[in-house]
Amino acid sequence: MKQSKLTLISHALCPFVQRAAIVLGEKDVPFERINIDLEDKPDWFLSLSPMGKVPVLNVAQGDGHTAILFESMVICEYLEESQAGPRLNPPAPLDRARHRAWIEFVSSMLGEAWGFLNAKDGDTAASKGAAFRDKLQRLEAELGEGPFFNAATFSMVDAVTAPAFRYFDVLDPDVGEPFFAGLPRMSVWRSALAARPSVIAAVDSDYGERFHAHLTRQGALLAVRPR
């Protein structure tokens, strides 16, 4: 049976797309990536994505049929179940359930980070920033010796968390470093994820410039130059 051909429909800045790209990288699966403009969505994309969002994974199967998957964690779980390579979920049901619970937590943390970074007024920035810091502190208490969430083993939790940390790696240190101050395990985790080849490859080399341009277009308070 022929192997499925995978096409990831993407946006250059979307953190949810990065989740799928990281999982594909960890499993060393070849795939095609097509970036679209979410402010001018093409008709062919809207015909594929019921919610008009990325990521979308086009699975061209060996029998000639094509399947369309949407929602980042649905795509990640499909890749985990269907592709060879290292397992990213723990084998034990209880451990798997625990990891999935923390994935939900990290998803909410990503929302707080996005709200802070895109805030257009000081009150919103302060509120979202405090909520983000609180979640980092909660995760700090959960982490072990690292360097990853599951000790030395890279897991699905790592794949979904890395995009949230990436924001702060491309902004002025004065913006990001206060959030991670006094959180030594979190800082080790953040550094390990930033150095992971799959995480690096999940975005284009001009990601920092693109993100800065996005903040400028949005009129965000943090429209600062990337380092």
Coordinates of N, CA, C and O in Angstrom, one line a residue, residues 62-144:
G62 N -3.1 6.3 -0.3 CA -2.6 5.4 -1.4 C -3.7 4.9 -2.3 O -3.4 4.5 -3.5
D63 N -4.9 4.8 -1.9 CA -6.0 4.2 -2.7 C -6.7 5.3 -3.6 O -7.7 5.0 -4.2
G64 N -6.1 6.5 -3.6 CA -6.6 7.6 -4.4 C -7.6 8.5 -3.7 O -8.0 9.6 -4.2
H65 N -8.1 8.1 -2.5 CA -9.0 9.0 -1.8 C -8.2 10.0 -1.0 O -7.1 9.9 -0.6
T66 N -8.9 11.2 -0.7 CA -8.3 12.3 0.1 C -9.2 12.5 1.3 O -10.4 12.6 1.2
A67 N -8.5 12.7 2.4 CA -9.2 13.1 3.6 C -8.7 14.4 4.1 O -7.5 14.7 4.0
I68 N -9.6 15.2 4.7 CA -9.2 16.5 5.2 C -9.4 16.5 6.7 O -10.5 16.2 7.2
L69 N -8.4 16.9 7.4 CA -8.4 17.0 8.9 C -8.2 18.5 9.3 O -7.4 19.2 8.7
F70 N -8.9 18.9 10.3 CA -8.7 20.2 10.9 C -8.7 20.2 12.4 O -9.1 19.2 13.0
E71 N -8.3 21.3 13.0 CA -8.0 21.4 14.4 C -6.7 20.8 14.8 O -6.4 19.6 14.5
S72 N -5.8 21.6 15.4 CA -4.4 21.2 15.6 C -4.2 19.9 16.4 O -3.4 19.0 16.0
M73 N -5.0 19.7 17.5 CA -4.7 18.5 18.3 C -5.3 17.3 17.6 O -4.8 16.2 17.8
V74 N -6.4 17.4 16.8 CA -6.9 16.3 16.0 C -5.8 15.8 15.0 O -5.5 14.6 14.9
I75 N -5.2 16.8 14.4 CA -4.1 16.5 13.4 C -2.9 15.8 14.2 O -2.4 14.8 13.7
C76 N -2.5 16.4 15.3 CA -1.4 15.9 16.0 C -1.6 14.4 16.5 O -0.8 13.6 16.4
E77 N -2.9 14.2 17.0 CA -3.2 12.8 17.4 C -3.2 11.8 16.3 O -2.8 10.7 16.4
Y78 N -3.7 12.3 15.1 CA -3.7 11.4 13.9 C -2.3 11.1 13.5 O -2.0 9.9 13.2
L79 N -1.4 12.0 13.5 CA 0.0 11.8 13.2 C 0.6 10.8 14.2 O 1.4 10.0 13.8
E80 N 0.3 11.0 15.5 CA 0.8 10.1 16.5 C 0.4 8.7 16.3 O 1.2 7.7 16.4
E81 N -0.9 8.5 15.9 CA -1.4 7.2 15.7 C -1.0 6.5 14.4 O -1.0 5.3 14.2
S82 N -0.8 7.3 13.3 CA -0.6 6.8 12.0 C 0.8 6.7 11.5 O 1.1 6.0 10.5
Q83 N 1.7 7.5 12.1 CA 3.0 7.6 11.5 C 4.1 6.9 12.4 O 3.9 6.8 13.6
A84 N 5.1 6.4 11.8 CA 6.2 5.8 12.5 C 7.0 6.9 13.2 O 6.6 8.1 13.2
G85 N 8.1 6.5 13.9 CA 8.9 7.4 14.6 C 8.6 7.4 16.1 O 7.8 6.5 16.5
P86 N 9.3 8.2 16.9 CA 9.1 8.1 18.3 C 7.7 8.4 18.7 O 7.0 9.3 18.2
R87 N 7.2 7.7 19.8 CA 5.9 8.0 20.3 C 6.0 9.3 21.2 O 6.9 9.4 22.0
L88 N 5.0 10.1 21.0 CA 5.0 11.4 21.7 C 4.1 11.4 22.9 O 4.2 12.3 23.8
N89 N 3.2 10.4 23.0 CA 2.3 10.3 24.1 C 2.8 9.1 25.0 O 3.3 8.1 24.5
P90 N 2.7 9.2 26.3 CA 3.1 8.1 27.2 C 2.3 6.9 26.9 O 1.1 6.9 26.5
P91 N 2.9 5.7 27.1 CA 2.2 4.4 26.9 C 1.0 4.1 27.8 O 0.0 3.5 27.5
A92 N 1.2 4.5 29.1 CA 0.2 4.2 30.1 C -1.0 5.1 30.0 O -0.9 6.3 29.9
P93 N -2.2 4.6 30.1 CA -3.5 5.4 29.9 C -3.5 6.6 30.9 O -3.9 7.7 30.5
L94 N -3.2 6.4 32.2 CA -3.2 7.5 33.1 C -2.2 8.6 32.8 O -2.6 9.8 32.9
D95 N -1.0 8.2 32.4 CA 0.0 9.2 32.0 C -0.5 9.9 30.8 O -0.3 11.1 30.7
R96 N -1.1 9.2 29.8 CA -1.6 9.8 28.6 C -2.6 10.9 28.9 O -2.7 12.0 28.4
A97 N -3.6 10.5 29.8 CA -4.6 11.4 30.2 C -4.1 12.6 30.9 O -4.5 13.8 30.6
R98 N -3.1 12.4 31.7 CA -2.5 13.6 32.4 C -1.8 14.5 31.4 O -2.0 15.7 31.5
H99 N -1.1 14.0 30.5 CA -0.5 14.8 29.5 C -1.5 15.6 28.7 O -1.3 16.8 28.4
R100 N -2.6 14.9 28.3 CA -3.7 15.6 27.6 C -4.3 16.7 28.4 O -4.7 17.8 27.8
A101 N -4.4 16.5 29.7 CA -4.9 17.6 30.5 C -4.0 18.8 30.5 O -4.4 20.0 30.4
W102 N -2.7 18.6 30.6 CA -1.7 19.7 30.5 C -1.7 20.3 29.2 O -1.4 21.5 29.0
I103 N -2.0 19.6 28.1 CA -2.1 20.2 26.8 C -3.2 21.2 26.8 O -3.1 22.3 26.2
E104 N -4.3 20.9 27.4 CA -5.4 21.9 27.5 C -5.0 23.1 28.3 O -5.3 24.2 28.0
F105 N -4.3 22.9 29.4 CA -3.8 24.0 30.2 C -2.8 24.9 29.4 O -3.0 26.1 29.4
V106 N -1.9 24.3 28.6 CA -1.0 25.0 27.8 C -1.8 25.8 26.7 O -1.4 26.9 26.4
S107 N -2.8 25.3 26.2 CA -3.6 26.0 25.2 C -4.2 27.2 25.7 O -4.2 28.3 25.1
S108 N -4.7 27.2 27.0 CA -5.2 28.4 27.6 C -4.0 29.4 27.9 O -4.2 30.6 27.8
M109 N -2.9 28.9 28.2 CA -1.7 29.7 28.4 C -1.3 30.5 27.1 O -0.9 31.6 27.2
L110 N -1.4 29.8 26.0 CA -1.1 30.4 24.7 C -2.1 31.5 24.5 O -1.7 32.6 24.0
G111 N -3.3 31.4 24.9 CA -4.3 32.5 24.7 C -3.9 33.7 25.5 O -4.1 34.9 25.1
E112 N -3.4 33.5 26.7 CA -3.0 34.6 27.6 C -1.8 35.3 27.0 O -1.7 36.5 27.0
A113 N -0.8 34.5 26.5 CA 0.3 35.1 25.9 C 0.0 36.0 24.6 O 0.4 37.1 24.5
W114 N -0.9 35.4 23.8 CA -1.4 36.1 22.6 C -2.1 37.4 23.0 O -1.9 38.5 22.4
G115 N -2.9 37.4 24.0 CA -3.6 38.6 24.5 C -2.6 39.6 25.0 O -2.8 40.8 24.7
F116 N -1.6 39.2 25.7 CA -0.6 40.2 26.2 C 0.1 40.8 25.0 O 0.3 42.0 25.0
L117 N 0.6 40.0 24.1 CA 1.5 40.5 23.0 C 0.7 41.4 22.1 O 1.3 42.3 21.5
N118 N -0.6 41.2 21.9 CA -1.4 42.0 21.0 C -2.1 43.1 21.7 O -2.9 43.8 21.0
A119 N -2.0 43.3 23.0 CA -2.7 44.3 23.7 C -2.4 45.7 23.2 O -1.3 46.0 22.9
K120 N -3.5 46.5 23.1 CA -3.3 47.8 22.6 C -3.4 48.9 23.7 O -3.3 50.1 23.4
D121 N -3.6 48.4 24.9 CA -3.7 49.3 26.1 C -3.0 48.7 27.3 O -2.9 47.5 27.4
G122 N -2.6 49.5 28.2 CA -1.9 49.1 29.3 C -2.6 48.2 30.2 O -2.1 47.2 30.8
D123 N -3.9 48.4 30.4 CA -4.7 47.6 31.3 C -4.8 46.1 30.8 O -4.7 45.2 31.6
T124 N -5.1 46.0 29.5 CA -5.2 44.7 28.9 C -3.8 44.0 29.0 O -3.8 42.8 29.3
A125 N -2.8 44.7 28.7 CA -1.4 44.1 28.7 C -1.1 43.6 30.1 O -0.6 42.5 30.3
A126 N -1.5 44.4 31.2 CA -1.2 44.0 32.5 C -2.0 42.8 33.0 O -1.5 41.9 33.6
S127 N -3.3 42.8 32.6 CA -4.1 41.7 33.0 C -3.7 40.4 32.3 O -3.6 39.3 33.0
K128 N -3.5 40.4 31.0 CA -3.1 39.2 30.3 C -1.7 38.8 30.7 O -1.4 37.6 30.8
G129 N -0.8 39.7 30.9 CA 0.5 39.4 31.3 C 0.6 38.7 32.7 O 1.3 37.7 32.9
A130 N -0.3 39.2 33.6 CA -0.3 38.6 34.9 C -0.9 37.1 34.8 O -0.4 36.2 35.5
A131 N -1.9 37.0 34.0 CA -2.5 35.6 33.8 C -1.5 34.7 33.2 O -1.4 33.5 33.6
F132 N -0.7 35.2 32.2 CA 0.4 34.3 31.6 C 1.4 33.9 32.7 O 1.8 32.8 32.7
R133 N 1.9 34.9 33.4 CA 2.9 34.6 34.5 C 2.3 33.6 35.5 O 3.1 32.7 35.9
D134 N 1.1 33.7 35.9 CA 0.5 32.8 36.8 C 0.5 31.3 36.3 O 0.8 30.4 37.0
K135 N 0.2 31.2 35.0 CA 0.3 29.9 34.4 C 1.7 29.3 34.3 O 1.9 28.1 34.5
L136 N 2.6 30.2 34.0 CA 4.0 29.7 34.0 C 4.4 29.2 35.4 O 5.1 28.2 35.5
Q137 N 4.0 29.9 36.4 CA 4.3 29.5 37.8 C 3.7 28.2 38.1 O 4.3 27.3 38.8
R138 N 2.5 28.0 37.6 CA 1.8 26.7 37.9 C 2.5 25.6 37.2 O 2.7 24.5 37.7
L139 N 3.0 25.8 36.0 CA 3.8 24.8 35.2 C 5.1 24.5 35.9 O 5.6 23.4 35.9
E140 N 5.7 25.6 36.4 CA 7.0 25.4 37.1 C 6.9 24.4 38.2 O 7.8 23.6 38.4
A141 N 5.8 24.4 38.9 CA 5.6 23.5 40.0 C 5.4 22.1 39.5 O 5.6 21.1 40.3
E142 N 5.0 21.9 38.3 CA 4.7 20.6 37.7 C 6.0 19.9 37.1 O 6.1 18.7 37.0
L143 N 6.9 20.8 36.7 CA 8.1 20.3 36.0 C 9.1 19.6 36.9 O 9.2 19.9 38.1
G144 N 9.8 18.6 36.3 CA 10.8 17.9 37.1 C 12.2 18.4 36.7 O 12.3 19.6 36.4

